[in-house]
Amino acid sequence: MKTLSARYRQAHKEAYWAIALALAYFLWWYVSAYGLAPAIGDLSMPTLYFGFPLWFLLSCIVGPILFTVLCGVMVKVVYRDLPLDINHDEPDE
C-alpha cells in the first residue's frame, strides 16, 4: 500500500466486511432465537439436543463459535497489515 488513497480503500473494505459480518451474526441470532423458539402458548417440552432446546443451541452456542471462526477467517483473508505513518514524499493517486 504505497499511496494514502489505497490505504483508505483497504480500510473501507475492511470496515464493510466487519459491518457485514456483524449484521450477519445479528440476523443469525435473531432468526435462531426468535424463529425457532416455541410459541408463547405452547407448554409442551421441546426436543432437546445435547440438553438444550434447538433455538438456544443455535443462537447461544453454535452461533458464537461459528462467527468467531468466520471472524478469524475474515482477518486472515480480508485484512492487510498497513503502515500507519504517512510519507509525504509519495504522491497520492
Short mmCIF file of N, CA and C in Angstrom, two decimals:
data_model
loop_
_atom_site.label_atom_id
_atom_site.label_comp_id
_atom_site.label_asym_id
_atom_site.label_seq_id
_atom_site.Cartn_x
_atom_site.Cartn_y
_atom_site.Cartn_z
N MET A 1 0.84 -1.17 0.00
CA MET A 1 0.00 0.00 0.00
C MET A 1 0.89 1.23 0.00
N LYS A 2 1.08 1.77 -1.17
CA LYS A 2 2.01 2.89 -1.27
C LYS A 2 1.32 4.22 -1.07
N THR A 3 0.12 4.39 -1.58
CA THR A 3 -0.50 5.70 -1.51
C THR A 3 -1.56 5.75 -0.42
N LEU A 4 -1.86 6.96 -0.04
CA LEU A 4 -2.86 7.17 1.00
C LEU A 4 -4.24 6.73 0.55
N SER A 5 -4.60 6.98 -0.70
CA SER A 5 -5.91 6.57 -1.19
C SER A 5 -6.04 5.05 -1.23
N ALA A 6 -4.96 4.34 -1.51
CA ALA A 6 -5.01 2.87 -1.49
C ALA A 6 -5.22 2.37 -0.07
N ARG A 7 -4.64 3.07 0.89
CA ARG A 7 -4.86 2.69 2.29
C ARG A 7 -6.31 2.92 2.69
N TYR A 8 -6.88 4.04 2.23
CA TYR A 8 -8.29 4.32 2.53
C TYR A 8 -9.20 3.28 1.90
N ARG A 9 -8.91 2.88 0.67
CA ARG A 9 -9.73 1.84 0.02
C ARG A 9 -9.68 0.55 0.84
N GLN A 10 -8.48 0.16 1.28
CA GLN A 10 -8.35 -1.05 2.08
C GLN A 10 -9.09 -0.92 3.41
N ALA A 11 -8.98 0.24 4.05
CA ALA A 11 -9.67 0.45 5.32
C ALA A 11 -11.19 0.40 5.15
N HIS A 12 -11.69 0.97 4.05
CA HIS A 12 -13.13 0.91 3.79
C HIS A 12 -13.58 -0.52 3.52
N LYS A 13 -12.77 -1.26 2.78
CA LYS A 13 -13.10 -2.66 2.50
C LYS A 13 -13.17 -3.46 3.80
N GLU A 14 -12.21 -3.26 4.68
CA GLU A 14 -12.21 -3.97 5.96
C GLU A 14 -13.42 -3.57 6.81
N ALA A 15 -13.76 -2.29 6.80
CA ALA A 15 -14.91 -1.83 7.58
C ALA A 15 -16.21 -2.42 7.05
N TYR A 16 -16.37 -2.48 5.73
CA TYR A 16 -17.58 -3.07 5.15
C TYR A 16 -17.70 -4.55 5.51
N TRP A 17 -16.60 -5.27 5.45
CA TRP A 17 -16.64 -6.68 5.81
C TRP A 17 -16.98 -6.88 7.29
N ALA A 18 -16.43 -6.04 8.14
CA ALA A 18 -16.72 -6.14 9.58
C ALA A 18 -18.19 -5.85 9.87
N ILE A 19 -18.73 -4.82 9.23
CA ILE A 19 -20.14 -4.49 9.42
C ILE A 19 -21.03 -5.60 8.87
N ALA A 20 -20.68 -6.14 7.71
CA ALA A 20 -21.47 -7.23 7.12
C ALA A 20 -21.46 -8.46 8.02
N LEU A 21 -20.31 -8.78 8.59
CA LEU A 21 -20.25 -9.94 9.48
C LEU A 21 -21.05 -9.70 10.76
N ALA A 22 -21.01 -8.49 11.29
CA ALA A 22 -21.80 -8.16 12.48
C ALA A 22 -23.29 -8.25 12.19
N LEU A 23 -23.72 -7.75 11.04
CA LEU A 23 -25.13 -7.84 10.67
C LEU A 23 -25.55 -9.29 10.42
N ALA A 24 -24.68 -10.07 9.81
CA ALA A 24 -24.98 -11.49 9.59
C ALA A 24 -25.11 -12.22 10.92
N TYR A 25 -24.26 -11.89 11.90
CA TYR A 25 -24.37 -12.52 13.21
C TYR A 25 -25.68 -12.14 13.89
N PHE A 26 -26.06 -10.85 13.81
CA PHE A 26 -27.32 -10.44 14.41
C PHE A 26 -28.49 -11.16 13.76
N LEU A 27 -28.47 -11.26 12.42
CA LEU A 27 -29.52 -11.96 11.71
C LEU A 27 -29.57 -13.43 12.12
N TRP A 28 -28.43 -14.08 12.21
CA TRP A 28 -28.35 -15.47 12.66
C TRP A 28 -28.97 -15.61 14.05
N TRP A 29 -28.56 -14.75 14.97
CA TRP A 29 -29.05 -14.82 16.34
C TRP A 29 -30.55 -14.58 16.39
N TYR A 30 -31.03 -13.56 15.69
CA TYR A 30 -32.45 -13.21 15.73
C TYR A 30 -33.31 -14.34 15.17
N VAL A 31 -32.93 -14.87 14.01
CA VAL A 31 -33.72 -15.92 13.38
C VAL A 31 -33.70 -17.19 14.22
N SER A 32 -32.53 -17.56 14.74
CA SER A 32 -32.47 -18.80 15.51
C SER A 32 -33.10 -18.65 16.89
N ALA A 33 -32.99 -17.48 17.51
CA ALA A 33 -33.56 -17.30 18.84
C ALA A 33 -35.07 -17.12 18.78
N TYR A 34 -35.54 -16.27 17.89
CA TYR A 34 -36.97 -15.98 17.84
C TYR A 34 -37.71 -16.84 16.83
N GLY A 35 -37.06 -17.23 15.76
CA GLY A 35 -37.72 -18.04 14.75
C GLY A 35 -37.92 -19.48 15.15
N LEU A 36 -37.02 -20.01 15.94
CA LEU A 36 -37.11 -21.41 16.34
C LEU A 36 -37.66 -21.60 17.75
N ALA A 37 -37.91 -20.52 18.45
CA ALA A 37 -38.46 -20.62 19.81
C ALA A 37 -39.90 -21.09 19.73
N PRO A 38 -40.35 -21.84 20.74
CA PRO A 38 -41.75 -22.30 20.72
C PRO A 38 -42.71 -21.11 20.89
N ALA A 39 -43.92 -21.33 20.46
CA ALA A 39 -44.94 -20.30 20.59
C ALA A 39 -45.20 -20.02 22.07
N ILE A 40 -45.73 -18.83 22.35
CA ILE A 40 -45.93 -18.41 23.74
C ILE A 40 -46.89 -19.33 24.46
N GLY A 41 -47.94 -19.77 23.82
CA GLY A 41 -48.93 -20.62 24.47
C GLY A 41 -48.55 -22.10 24.50
N ASP A 42 -47.47 -22.49 23.84
CA ASP A 42 -47.06 -23.90 23.77
C ASP A 42 -46.36 -24.29 25.06
N LEU A 43 -46.99 -25.18 25.82
CA LEU A 43 -46.43 -25.61 27.10
C LEU A 43 -45.78 -26.99 27.03
N SER A 44 -45.70 -27.57 25.84
CA SER A 44 -45.09 -28.89 25.72
C SER A 44 -43.56 -28.78 25.82
N MET A 45 -42.95 -29.86 26.23
CA MET A 45 -41.50 -29.89 26.37
C MET A 45 -40.85 -29.95 24.98
N PRO A 46 -39.94 -29.02 24.66
CA PRO A 46 -39.32 -29.06 23.33
C PRO A 46 -38.31 -30.20 23.23
N THR A 47 -38.01 -30.59 22.01
CA THR A 47 -36.99 -31.61 21.78
C THR A 47 -35.64 -31.03 22.18
N LEU A 48 -34.86 -31.81 22.93
CA LEU A 48 -33.57 -31.33 23.41
C LEU A 48 -32.44 -31.94 22.60
N TYR A 49 -31.45 -31.13 22.30
CA TYR A 49 -30.24 -31.56 21.61
C TYR A 49 -29.07 -31.23 22.52
N PHE A 50 -28.36 -32.23 22.98
CA PHE A 50 -27.26 -32.07 23.94
C PHE A 50 -27.76 -31.37 25.21
N GLY A 51 -29.02 -31.57 25.54
CA GLY A 51 -29.59 -31.00 26.75
C GLY A 51 -30.14 -29.59 26.60
N PHE A 52 -30.13 -29.07 25.38
CA PHE A 52 -30.62 -27.70 25.12
C PHE A 52 -31.71 -27.73 24.07
N PRO A 53 -32.67 -26.81 24.14
CA PRO A 53 -33.61 -26.67 23.02
C PRO A 53 -32.86 -26.15 21.79
N LEU A 54 -33.39 -26.44 20.63
CA LEU A 54 -32.69 -26.11 19.38
C LEU A 54 -32.44 -24.61 19.25
N TRP A 55 -33.40 -23.78 19.62
CA TRP A 55 -33.22 -22.33 19.47
C TRP A 55 -32.06 -21.83 20.32
N PHE A 56 -31.90 -22.37 21.53
CA PHE A 56 -30.81 -21.96 22.41
C PHE A 56 -29.47 -22.48 21.89
N LEU A 57 -29.46 -23.72 21.44
CA LEU A 57 -28.23 -24.32 20.94
C LEU A 57 -27.69 -23.53 19.74
N LEU A 58 -28.57 -23.17 18.81
CA LEU A 58 -28.11 -22.45 17.62
C LEU A 58 -27.77 -21.00 17.91
N SER A 59 -28.56 -20.32 18.72
CA SER A 59 -28.34 -18.89 18.92
C SER A 59 -27.25 -18.59 19.93
N CYS A 60 -27.08 -19.42 20.95
CA CYS A 60 -26.15 -19.09 22.04
C CYS A 60 -24.90 -19.97 22.10
N ILE A 61 -24.86 -21.06 21.38
CA ILE A 61 -23.68 -21.93 21.43
C ILE A 61 -23.04 -22.05 20.05
N VAL A 62 -23.81 -22.48 19.06
CA VAL A 62 -23.27 -22.68 17.72
C VAL A 62 -22.94 -21.34 17.06
N GLY A 63 -23.83 -20.36 17.18
CA GLY A 63 -23.63 -19.06 16.55
C GLY A 63 -22.35 -18.36 16.96
N PRO A 64 -22.09 -18.18 18.26
CA PRO A 64 -20.84 -17.53 18.65
C PRO A 64 -19.59 -18.28 18.19
N ILE A 65 -19.63 -19.60 18.25
CA ILE A 65 -18.47 -20.37 17.79
C ILE A 65 -18.28 -20.20 16.29
N LEU A 66 -19.37 -20.31 15.53
CA LEU A 66 -19.30 -20.16 14.07
C LEU A 66 -18.79 -18.79 13.68
N PHE A 67 -19.32 -17.73 14.31
CA PHE A 67 -18.94 -16.39 13.89
C PHE A 67 -17.57 -15.98 14.44
N THR A 68 -17.10 -16.62 15.48
CA THR A 68 -15.72 -16.40 15.91
C THR A 68 -14.75 -16.98 14.88
N VAL A 69 -15.08 -18.16 14.37
CA VAL A 69 -14.26 -18.77 13.32
C VAL A 69 -14.32 -17.92 12.04
N LEU A 70 -15.52 -17.45 11.68
CA LEU A 70 -15.64 -16.60 10.50
C LEU A 70 -14.88 -15.28 10.67
N CYS A 71 -14.86 -14.75 11.87
CA CYS A 71 -14.10 -13.53 12.13
C CYS A 71 -12.60 -13.78 11.94
N GLY A 72 -12.12 -14.91 12.42
CA GLY A 72 -10.71 -15.26 12.22
C GLY A 72 -10.37 -15.44 10.75
N VAL A 73 -11.27 -16.07 10.00
CA VAL A 73 -11.05 -16.24 8.56
C VAL A 73 -11.05 -14.88 7.88
N MET A 74 -11.97 -14.00 8.28
CA MET A 74 -12.02 -12.67 7.69
C MET A 74 -10.73 -11.90 7.95
N VAL A 75 -10.18 -12.01 9.14
CA VAL A 75 -8.93 -11.31 9.46
C VAL A 75 -7.79 -11.86 8.62
N LYS A 76 -7.74 -13.16 8.43
CA LYS A 76 -6.67 -13.76 7.63
C LYS A 76 -6.80 -13.43 6.14
N VAL A 77 -8.02 -13.36 5.61
CA VAL A 77 -8.23 -13.21 4.17
C VAL A 77 -8.37 -11.75 3.76
N VAL A 78 -9.17 -10.97 4.48
CA VAL A 78 -9.52 -9.62 4.04
C VAL A 78 -8.56 -8.57 4.57
N TYR A 79 -8.20 -8.67 5.82
CA TYR A 79 -7.40 -7.61 6.45
C TYR A 79 -5.95 -7.67 5.98
N ARG A 80 -5.35 -6.51 5.83
CA ARG A 80 -3.95 -6.39 5.42
C ARG A 80 -3.20 -5.54 6.44
N ASP A 81 -1.92 -5.84 6.61
CA ASP A 81 -1.08 -5.06 7.51
C ASP A 81 -0.69 -3.77 6.79
N LEU A 82 -1.11 -2.64 7.36
CA LEU A 82 -0.85 -1.35 6.73
C LEU A 82 0.05 -0.50 7.61
N PRO A 83 0.99 0.22 7.03
CA PRO A 83 1.78 1.16 7.83
C PRO A 83 0.92 2.36 8.20
N LEU A 84 1.05 2.84 9.42
CA LEU A 84 0.25 3.96 9.89
C LEU A 84 0.92 5.30 9.67
N ASP A 85 2.21 5.29 9.39
CA ASP A 85 2.90 6.56 9.16
C ASP A 85 2.63 7.05 7.74
N ILE A 86 2.59 8.34 7.56
CA ILE A 86 2.33 8.95 6.26
C ILE A 86 3.63 9.49 5.70
N ASN A 87 3.98 9.04 4.53
CA ASN A 87 5.17 9.51 3.85
C ASN A 87 4.74 10.61 2.88
N HIS A 88 5.10 11.85 3.16
CA HIS A 88 4.67 12.98 2.34
C HIS A 88 5.44 13.08 1.03
N ASP A 89 6.48 12.28 0.86
CA ASP A 89 7.27 12.31 -0.39
C ASP A 89 6.56 11.59 -1.52
N GLU A 90 5.66 10.65 -1.18
CA GLU A 90 4.97 9.87 -2.21
C GLU A 90 3.69 10.60 -2.62
N PRO A 91 3.42 10.73 -3.93
CA PRO A 91 2.19 11.41 -4.38
C PRO A 91 0.99 10.49 -4.22
N ASP A 92 -0.18 11.09 -3.98
CA ASP A 92 -1.42 10.33 -3.94
C ASP A 92 -1.87 10.00 -5.36
N GLU A 93 -2.75 9.02 -5.47
CA GLU A 93 -3.29 8.65 -6.78
C GLU A 93 -4.34 9.64 -7.22
#
